[in-house]
Coordinates of C-alpha atoms in Angstrom, one line a residue:
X1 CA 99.8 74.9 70.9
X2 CA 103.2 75.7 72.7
X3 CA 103.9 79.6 73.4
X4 CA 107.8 78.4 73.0
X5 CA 109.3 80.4 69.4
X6 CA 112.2 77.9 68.2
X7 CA 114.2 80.7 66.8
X8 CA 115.7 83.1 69.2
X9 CA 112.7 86.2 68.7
X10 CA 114.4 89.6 68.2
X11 CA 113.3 92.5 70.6
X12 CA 114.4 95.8 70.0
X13 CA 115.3 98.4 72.7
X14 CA 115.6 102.1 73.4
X15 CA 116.4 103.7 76.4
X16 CA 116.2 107.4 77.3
X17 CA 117.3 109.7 80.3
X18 CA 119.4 109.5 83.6
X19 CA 121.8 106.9 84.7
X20 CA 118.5 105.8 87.1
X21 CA 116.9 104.9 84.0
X22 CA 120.0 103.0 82.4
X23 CA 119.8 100.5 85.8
X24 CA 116.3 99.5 84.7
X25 CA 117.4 98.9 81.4
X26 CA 120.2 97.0 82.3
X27 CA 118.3 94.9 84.5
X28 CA 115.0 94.3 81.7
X29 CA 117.8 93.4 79.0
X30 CA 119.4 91.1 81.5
X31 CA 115.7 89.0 82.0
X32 CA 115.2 89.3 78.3
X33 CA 118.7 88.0 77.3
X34 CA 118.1 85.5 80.3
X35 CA 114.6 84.1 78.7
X36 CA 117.0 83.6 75.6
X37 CA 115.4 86.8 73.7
X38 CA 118.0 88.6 71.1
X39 CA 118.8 92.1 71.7
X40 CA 118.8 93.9 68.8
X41 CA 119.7 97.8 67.8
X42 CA 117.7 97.8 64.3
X43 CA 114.1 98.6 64.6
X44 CA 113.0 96.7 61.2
X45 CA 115.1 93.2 62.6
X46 CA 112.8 93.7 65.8
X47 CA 109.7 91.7 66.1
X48 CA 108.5 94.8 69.0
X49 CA 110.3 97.7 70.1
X50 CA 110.5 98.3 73.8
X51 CA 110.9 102.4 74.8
X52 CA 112.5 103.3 78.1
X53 CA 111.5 106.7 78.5
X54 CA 112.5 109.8 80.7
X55 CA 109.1 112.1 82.3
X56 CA 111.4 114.8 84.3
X57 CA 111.2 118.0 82.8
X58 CA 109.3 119.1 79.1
X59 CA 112.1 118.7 76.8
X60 CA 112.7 115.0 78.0
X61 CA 109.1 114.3 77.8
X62 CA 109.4 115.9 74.1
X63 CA 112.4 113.7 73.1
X64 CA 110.6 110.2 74.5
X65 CA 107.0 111.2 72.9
X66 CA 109.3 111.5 69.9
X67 CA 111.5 108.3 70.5
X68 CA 108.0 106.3 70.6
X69 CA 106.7 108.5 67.5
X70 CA 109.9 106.9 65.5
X71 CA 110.0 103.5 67.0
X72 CA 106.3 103.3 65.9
X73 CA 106.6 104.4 62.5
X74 CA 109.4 102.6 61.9
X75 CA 108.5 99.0 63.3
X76 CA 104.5 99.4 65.0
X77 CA 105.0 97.4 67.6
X78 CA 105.8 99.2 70.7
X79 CA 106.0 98.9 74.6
X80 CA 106.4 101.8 76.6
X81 CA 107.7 102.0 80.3
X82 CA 109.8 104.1 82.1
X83 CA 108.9 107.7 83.7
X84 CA 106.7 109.2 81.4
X85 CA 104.4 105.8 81.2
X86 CA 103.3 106.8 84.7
X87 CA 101.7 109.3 82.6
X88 CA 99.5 106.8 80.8
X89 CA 96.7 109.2 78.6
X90 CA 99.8 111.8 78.0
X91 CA 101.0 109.1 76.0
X92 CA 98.1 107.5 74.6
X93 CA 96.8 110.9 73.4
X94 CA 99.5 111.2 70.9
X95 CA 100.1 107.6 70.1
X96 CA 97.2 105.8 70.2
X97 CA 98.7 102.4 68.7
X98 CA 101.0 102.2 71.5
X99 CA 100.6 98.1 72.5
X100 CA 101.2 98.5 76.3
X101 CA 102.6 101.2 79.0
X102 CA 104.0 100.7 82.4
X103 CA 105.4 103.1 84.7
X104 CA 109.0 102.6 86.0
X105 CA 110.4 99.6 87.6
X106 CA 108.0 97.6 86.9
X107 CA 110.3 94.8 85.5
X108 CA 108.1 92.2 85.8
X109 CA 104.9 93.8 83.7
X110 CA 107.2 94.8 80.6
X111 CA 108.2 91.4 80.7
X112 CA 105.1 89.7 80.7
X113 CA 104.2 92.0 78.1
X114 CA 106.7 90.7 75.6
X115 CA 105.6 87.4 76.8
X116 CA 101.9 88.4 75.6
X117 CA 103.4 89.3 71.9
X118 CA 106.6 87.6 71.5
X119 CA 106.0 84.3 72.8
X120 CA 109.4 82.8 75.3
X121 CA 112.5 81.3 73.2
X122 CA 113.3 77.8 73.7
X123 CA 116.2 78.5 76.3
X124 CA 117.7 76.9 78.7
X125 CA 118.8 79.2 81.3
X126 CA 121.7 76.9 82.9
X127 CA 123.5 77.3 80.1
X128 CA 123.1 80.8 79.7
X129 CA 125.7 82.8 78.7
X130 CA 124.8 86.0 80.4
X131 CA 127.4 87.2 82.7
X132 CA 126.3 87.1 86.6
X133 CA 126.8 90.5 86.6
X134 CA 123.7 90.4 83.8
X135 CA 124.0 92.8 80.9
X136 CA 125.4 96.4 81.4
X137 CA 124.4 99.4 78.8
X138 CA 127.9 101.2 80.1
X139 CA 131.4 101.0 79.1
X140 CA 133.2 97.3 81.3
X141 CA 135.1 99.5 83.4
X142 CA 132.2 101.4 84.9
X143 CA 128.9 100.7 86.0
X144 CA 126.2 102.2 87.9
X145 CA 125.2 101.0 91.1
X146 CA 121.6 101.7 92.2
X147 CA 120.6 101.8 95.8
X148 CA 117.0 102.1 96.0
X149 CA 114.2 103.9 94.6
X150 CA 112.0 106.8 94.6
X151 CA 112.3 109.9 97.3
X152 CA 110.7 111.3 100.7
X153 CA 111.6 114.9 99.4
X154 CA 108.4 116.9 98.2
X155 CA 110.1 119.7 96.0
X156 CA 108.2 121.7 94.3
X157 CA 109.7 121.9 90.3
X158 CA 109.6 117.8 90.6
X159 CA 107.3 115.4 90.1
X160 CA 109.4 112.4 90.7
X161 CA 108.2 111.0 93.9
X162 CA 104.9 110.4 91.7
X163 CA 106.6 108.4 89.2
X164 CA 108.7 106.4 91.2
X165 CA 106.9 106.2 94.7
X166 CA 108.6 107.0 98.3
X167 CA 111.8 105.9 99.3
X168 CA 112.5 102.5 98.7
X169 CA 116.1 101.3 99.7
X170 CA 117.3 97.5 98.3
X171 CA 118.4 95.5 101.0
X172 CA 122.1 96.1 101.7
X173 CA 123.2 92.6 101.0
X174 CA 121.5 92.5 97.6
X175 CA 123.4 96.0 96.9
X176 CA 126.9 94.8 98.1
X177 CA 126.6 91.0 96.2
X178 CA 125.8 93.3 93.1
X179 CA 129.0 95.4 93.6
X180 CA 131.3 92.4 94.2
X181 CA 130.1 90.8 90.8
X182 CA 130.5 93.5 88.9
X183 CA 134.2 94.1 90.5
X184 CA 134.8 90.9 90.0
X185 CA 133.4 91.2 86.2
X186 CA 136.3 93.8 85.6
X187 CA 134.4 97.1 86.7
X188 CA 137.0 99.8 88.0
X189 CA 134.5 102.7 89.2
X190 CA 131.4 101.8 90.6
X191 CA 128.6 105.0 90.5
X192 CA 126.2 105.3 93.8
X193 CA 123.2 106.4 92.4
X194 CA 119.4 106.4 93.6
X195 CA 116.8 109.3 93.9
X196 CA 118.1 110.9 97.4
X197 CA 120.8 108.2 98.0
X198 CA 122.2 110.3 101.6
X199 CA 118.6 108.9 102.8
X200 CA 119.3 105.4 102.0
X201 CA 118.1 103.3 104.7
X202 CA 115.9 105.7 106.5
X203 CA 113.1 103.9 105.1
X204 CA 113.9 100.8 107.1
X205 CA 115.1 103.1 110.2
X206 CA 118.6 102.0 109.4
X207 CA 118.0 98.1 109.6
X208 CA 121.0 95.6 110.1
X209 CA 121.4 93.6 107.2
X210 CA 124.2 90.6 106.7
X211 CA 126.5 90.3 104.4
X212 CA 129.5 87.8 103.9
X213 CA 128.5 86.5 107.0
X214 CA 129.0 90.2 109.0
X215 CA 126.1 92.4 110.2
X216 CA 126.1 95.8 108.3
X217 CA 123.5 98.7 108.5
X218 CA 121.3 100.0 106.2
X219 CA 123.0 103.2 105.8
X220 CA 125.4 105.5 103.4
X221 CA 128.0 105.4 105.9
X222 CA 128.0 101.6 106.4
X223 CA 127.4 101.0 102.5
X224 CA 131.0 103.2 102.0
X225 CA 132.7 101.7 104.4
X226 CA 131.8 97.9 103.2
X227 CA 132.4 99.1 98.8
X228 CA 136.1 101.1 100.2
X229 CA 136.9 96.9 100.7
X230 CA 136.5 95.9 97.0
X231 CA 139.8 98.0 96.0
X232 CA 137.6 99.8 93.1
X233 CA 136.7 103.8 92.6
X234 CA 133.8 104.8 94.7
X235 CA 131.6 107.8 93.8
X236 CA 128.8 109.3 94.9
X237 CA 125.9 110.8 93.1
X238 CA 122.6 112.8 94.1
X239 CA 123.9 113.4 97.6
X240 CA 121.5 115.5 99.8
X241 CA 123.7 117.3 102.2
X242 CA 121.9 115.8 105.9
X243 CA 124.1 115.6 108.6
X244 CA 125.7 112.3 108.3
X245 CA 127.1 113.2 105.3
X246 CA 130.1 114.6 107.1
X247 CA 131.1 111.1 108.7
X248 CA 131.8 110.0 104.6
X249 CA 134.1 113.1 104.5
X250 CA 136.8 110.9 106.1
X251 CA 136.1 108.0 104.1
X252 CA 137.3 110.2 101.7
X253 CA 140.1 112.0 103.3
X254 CA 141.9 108.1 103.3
X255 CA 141.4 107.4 100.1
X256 CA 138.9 104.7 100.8
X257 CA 136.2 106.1 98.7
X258 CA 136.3 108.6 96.1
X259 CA 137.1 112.5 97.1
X260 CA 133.6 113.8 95.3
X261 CA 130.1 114.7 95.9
X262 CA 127.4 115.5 94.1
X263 CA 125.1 118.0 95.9
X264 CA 121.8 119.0 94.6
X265 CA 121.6 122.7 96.0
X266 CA 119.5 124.4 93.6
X267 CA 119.8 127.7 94.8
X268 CA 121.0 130.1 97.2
X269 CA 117.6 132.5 98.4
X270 CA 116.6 131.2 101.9
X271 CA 113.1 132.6 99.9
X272 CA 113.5 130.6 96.7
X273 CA 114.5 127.4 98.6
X274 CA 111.3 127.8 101.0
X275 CA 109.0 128.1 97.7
X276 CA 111.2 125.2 96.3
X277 CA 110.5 123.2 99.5
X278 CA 114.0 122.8 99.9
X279 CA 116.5 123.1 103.0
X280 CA 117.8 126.9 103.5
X281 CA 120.4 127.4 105.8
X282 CA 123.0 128.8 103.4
X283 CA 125.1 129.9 106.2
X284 CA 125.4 126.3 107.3
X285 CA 126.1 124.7 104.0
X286 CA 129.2 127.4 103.6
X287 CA 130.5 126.4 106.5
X288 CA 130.3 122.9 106.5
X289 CA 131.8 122.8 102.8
X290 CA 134.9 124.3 104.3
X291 CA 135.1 122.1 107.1
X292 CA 135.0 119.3 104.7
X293 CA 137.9 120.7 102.5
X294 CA 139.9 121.0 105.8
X295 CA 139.3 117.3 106.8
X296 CA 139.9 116.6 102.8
X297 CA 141.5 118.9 100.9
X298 CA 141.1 116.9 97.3
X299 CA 137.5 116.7 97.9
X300 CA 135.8 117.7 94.5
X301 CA 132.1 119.4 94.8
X302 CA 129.6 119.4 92.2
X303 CA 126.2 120.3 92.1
X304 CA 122.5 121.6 90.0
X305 CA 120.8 124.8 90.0
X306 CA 118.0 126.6 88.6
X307 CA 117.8 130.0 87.6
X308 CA 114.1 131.1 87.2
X309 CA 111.7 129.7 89.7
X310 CA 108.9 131.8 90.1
X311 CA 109.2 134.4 92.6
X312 CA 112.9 134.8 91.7
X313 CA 114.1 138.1 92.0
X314 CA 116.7 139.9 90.8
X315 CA 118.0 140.0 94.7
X316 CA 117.4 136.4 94.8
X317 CA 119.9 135.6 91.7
X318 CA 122.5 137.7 93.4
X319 CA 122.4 135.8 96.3
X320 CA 122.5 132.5 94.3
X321 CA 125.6 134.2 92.5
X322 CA 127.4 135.2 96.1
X323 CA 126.9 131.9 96.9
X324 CA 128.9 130.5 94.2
X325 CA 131.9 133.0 95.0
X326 CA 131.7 132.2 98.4
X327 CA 131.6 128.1 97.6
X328 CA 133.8 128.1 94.5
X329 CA 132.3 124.5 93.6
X330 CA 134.5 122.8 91.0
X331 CA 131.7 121.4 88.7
X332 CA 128.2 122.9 88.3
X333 CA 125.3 122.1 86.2
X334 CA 122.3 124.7 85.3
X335 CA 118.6 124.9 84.6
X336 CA 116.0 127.6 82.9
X337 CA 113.3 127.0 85.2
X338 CA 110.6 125.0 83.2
X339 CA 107.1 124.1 84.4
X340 CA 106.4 120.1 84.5
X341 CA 103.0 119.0 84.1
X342 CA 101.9 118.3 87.7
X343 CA 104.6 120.0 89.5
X344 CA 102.9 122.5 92.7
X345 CA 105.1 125.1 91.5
X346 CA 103.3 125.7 88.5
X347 CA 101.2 127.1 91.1
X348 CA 103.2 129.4 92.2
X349 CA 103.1 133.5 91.6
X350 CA 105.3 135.8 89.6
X351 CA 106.4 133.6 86.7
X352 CA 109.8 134.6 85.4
X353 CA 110.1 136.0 82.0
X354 CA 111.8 133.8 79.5
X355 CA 114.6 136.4 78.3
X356 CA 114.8 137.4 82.2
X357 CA 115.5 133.7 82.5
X358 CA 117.8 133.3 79.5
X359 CA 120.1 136.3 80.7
X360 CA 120.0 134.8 84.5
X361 CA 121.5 131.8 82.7
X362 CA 124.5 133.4 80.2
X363 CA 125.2 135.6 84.1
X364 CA 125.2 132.3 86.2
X365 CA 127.4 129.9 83.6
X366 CA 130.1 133.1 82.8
X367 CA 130.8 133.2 86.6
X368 CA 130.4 129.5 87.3
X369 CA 133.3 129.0 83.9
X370 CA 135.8 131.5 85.5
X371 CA 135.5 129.6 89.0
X372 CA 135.6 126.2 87.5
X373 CA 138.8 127.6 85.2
X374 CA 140.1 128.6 88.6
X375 CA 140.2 125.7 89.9
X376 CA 141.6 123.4 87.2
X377 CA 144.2 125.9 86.8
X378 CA 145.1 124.8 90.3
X379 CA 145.9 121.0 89.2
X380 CA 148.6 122.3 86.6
X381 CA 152.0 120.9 87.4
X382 CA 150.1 118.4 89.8
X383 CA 150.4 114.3 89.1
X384 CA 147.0 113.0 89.4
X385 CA 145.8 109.3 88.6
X386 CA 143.4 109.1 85.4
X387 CA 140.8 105.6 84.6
X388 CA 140.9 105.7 80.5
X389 CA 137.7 105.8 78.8
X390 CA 139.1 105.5 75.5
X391 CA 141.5 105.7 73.1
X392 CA 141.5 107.0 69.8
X393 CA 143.7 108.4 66.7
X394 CA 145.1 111.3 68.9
X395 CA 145.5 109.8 72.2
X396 CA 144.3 108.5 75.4
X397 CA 141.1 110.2 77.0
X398 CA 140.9 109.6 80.9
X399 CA 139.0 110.8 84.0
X400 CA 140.7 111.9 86.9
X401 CA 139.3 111.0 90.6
X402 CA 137.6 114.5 90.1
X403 CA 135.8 113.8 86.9
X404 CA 132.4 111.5 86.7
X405 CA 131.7 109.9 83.1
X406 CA 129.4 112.0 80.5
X407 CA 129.0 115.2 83.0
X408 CA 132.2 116.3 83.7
X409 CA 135.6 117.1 82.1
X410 CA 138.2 114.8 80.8
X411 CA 142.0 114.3 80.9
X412 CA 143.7 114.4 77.5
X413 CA 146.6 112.5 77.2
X414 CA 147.2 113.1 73.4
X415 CA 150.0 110.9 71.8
X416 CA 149.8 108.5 74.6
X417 CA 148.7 104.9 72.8
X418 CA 150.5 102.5 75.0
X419 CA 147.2 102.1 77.4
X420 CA 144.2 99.9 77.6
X421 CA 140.6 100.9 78.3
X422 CA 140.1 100.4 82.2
X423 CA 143.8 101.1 83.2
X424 CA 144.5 103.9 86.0
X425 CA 147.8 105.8 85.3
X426 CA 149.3 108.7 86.7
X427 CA 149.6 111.9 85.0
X428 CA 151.6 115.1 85.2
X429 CA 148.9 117.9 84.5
X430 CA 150.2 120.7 81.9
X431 CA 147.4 122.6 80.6
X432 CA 143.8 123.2 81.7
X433 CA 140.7 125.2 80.3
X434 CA 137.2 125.9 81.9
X435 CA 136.6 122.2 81.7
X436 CA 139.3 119.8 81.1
X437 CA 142.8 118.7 81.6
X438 CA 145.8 117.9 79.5
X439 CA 148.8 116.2 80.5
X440 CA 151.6 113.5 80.1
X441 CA 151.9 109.7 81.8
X442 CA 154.4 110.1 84.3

């Protein structure tokens, strides 16, 4: 008996969590669609459901446990991969009739999986008509770009290296072809993401690679320098602030790549970052965040903190909010401390009351708004260039250089119809708030 359907089998698919998670997606729906499987978004069309699903912290563990809780009871046949599959009898302990779990990346075991229930399509793949830059779960004129896998860091709220395993950088080559296609595919911004991506290459001490013929290292710098030549936006993501981070700074300052990083700081307390297992010299990163605005002025600084690690005093907080004075960083994220099962610093003494936690929080975001008010107030009366996202019955909505898609603000153009999706315009800045931008198309 042939295991060859003769109707295109319909698979349906779910994914959950960061824009890490969205790259695996992207790349198991590209294999699917490959084999000549159809993609579809309605559980009871879909012959199994496949669940992407995030592990990070408890709520996101909630929301997948509940993703496959749905995706079971509304279709009952269900893989599972992703973070929270490395967590195989967390799972199993809720849904039992789970058909098969994987941990992330593992592209090639969800796919045999399928195989196992939903026998192949008849397809032939030369006349696919996939895109070579496969399929992408983001808008066309964006795309994530991942650079490897997994992290050397050993903090003590995460549990990712776990999950995903140690460092793991793609071979630059692989990571440059992948950027040309999708330039050449219409993308306008490409993302730089990975779990620790200043560290790319370390795990291969920096190797030369080749790429269009030219030797290139293994390395953030090198990887900049070679995506500043495909004429797109170029923004970095998850950027641990090592050393070598300041040779990207004038990357930056000539408009190669994108003026913007994202820092992961997480606090401020020499003490909290020592139980956080996290670099501490405070001092240093103040002063090498104003020696990068000197060598770029338009450089745009965002980064993550959390408020409530055990051991977190109310001198600790104070120092976490002096550093944020001091820094006056234009786009910041915060986090209540929560405990993730497995994490060491569950371990850890002096837990932080939850309505200690919860005021730390209202404190920390009512400063952060004025400072990030501050500074957009800054940009009135300036012409800056905006990519469109989208337009709808009011307007154009854009992102300026200074703005990365779903975390941080947006340009409003309102009455302004006469753009397309993907275009870069210049715009004269009128108003701001503690977030976003309005203006006109110059």
């Amino acid at each position: 008996m042939s295991n060859v359907a003769s109707k295109p089998p319909k698979v349906g698919f779910l994914s959950l969590g960061c824009p890490k998670n969205l790259v695996d997606s992207e790349r198991i729906l590209t294999e699917l669609r490959n084999e000549g499987y159809q993609v579809v978004p309605r559980y009871d069309d879909a012959e199994l459901v496949i669940v992407n699903t995030c592990g990070f912290i408890d709520s996101a563990v909630q929301e997948s446990l509940e993703a496959i809780g749905e995706a079971l009871h509304e279709n009952g046949k269900v893989i599972v991969t992703g973070c929270l599959g490395a967590k195989e009898d967390q799972i199993r302990e809720v849904h039992p009739k789970v058909l098969e779990i994987t941990g992330p990346h593992s592209y090639e075991q969800v796919l045999s999986h399928v195989h196992h229930y939903v026998p192949k399509p008849a397809h032939n793949p030369f006349i696919s008509l996939i895109p070579a830059q496969g399929v992408k779960l983001t808008p066309k004129h964006y795309a994530y770009l991942k650079i490897s896998e997994g992290c050397n860091h050993r903090c003590t709220f995460c549990i990712i290296p776990s999950m995903r395993g140690d460092l793991d950088s793609r071979p630059i080559g692989s990571v440059l072809d992948e950027a040309k296609r999708l330039v050449e595919s219409g993308v306008k911004e490409l993302l730089v993401i990975s779990q620790d991506t200043s560290a790319y290459g370390a795990d291969v001490k920096q190797r030369t690679g080749f790429w269009n013929g030219q030797p290139v290292k293994t390395s953030m710098v090198s990887l900049c320098e070679q995506l500043a030549g495909l004429g797109v936006w170029v923004r970095l993501h998850y950027v641990y602030p090592y050393p070598h981070v300041d040779e990207v700074i004038p990357l930056m300052a000539a408009g190669k790549i994108l003026p913007y990083l994202d820092i992961p700081l997480q606090h401020a307390s020499p003490k909290i970052l020592r139980l956080m297992k996290r670099p501490g010299a405070v001092e240093r990163t103040l002063e090498r965040i104003k020696r990068w605005r000197e060598i770029c002025p338009e450089l745009t600084l965002r980064s993550t903190f959390i408020v409530g690690f055990p051991g977190e005093s109310e001198e600790d907080f104070q120092l976490l909010l002096d550093f944020l004075q001091q820094a006056r960083l234009d786009r910041v994220g915060c986090f209540k401390y929560s405990p993730v099962e497995g994490a060491a610093a569950n371990e850890l003494a002096d837990p932080v009351p939850e309505e200690v936690k919860e005021a730390r929080y209202h404190r920390f975001m009512r400063l952060q708004q004025q400072i990030s008010a501050q500074r957009l107030q800054e940009k009135v009366g300036r012409e800056l260039l905006v990519l469109i996202d989208k337009i709808d019955a009011e307007g154009a909505i854009g992102r300026s250089m200074a703005d990365a898609p779903e975390i941080d603000g947006v340009v409003y153009l309102n009455g302004e119809t006469d753009v397309n999706v993907g275009d870069i315009v210049k715009v004269k800045i009128d108003h701001a708030d503690e977030y976003d931008l309005w203006g006109n198309r110059v």
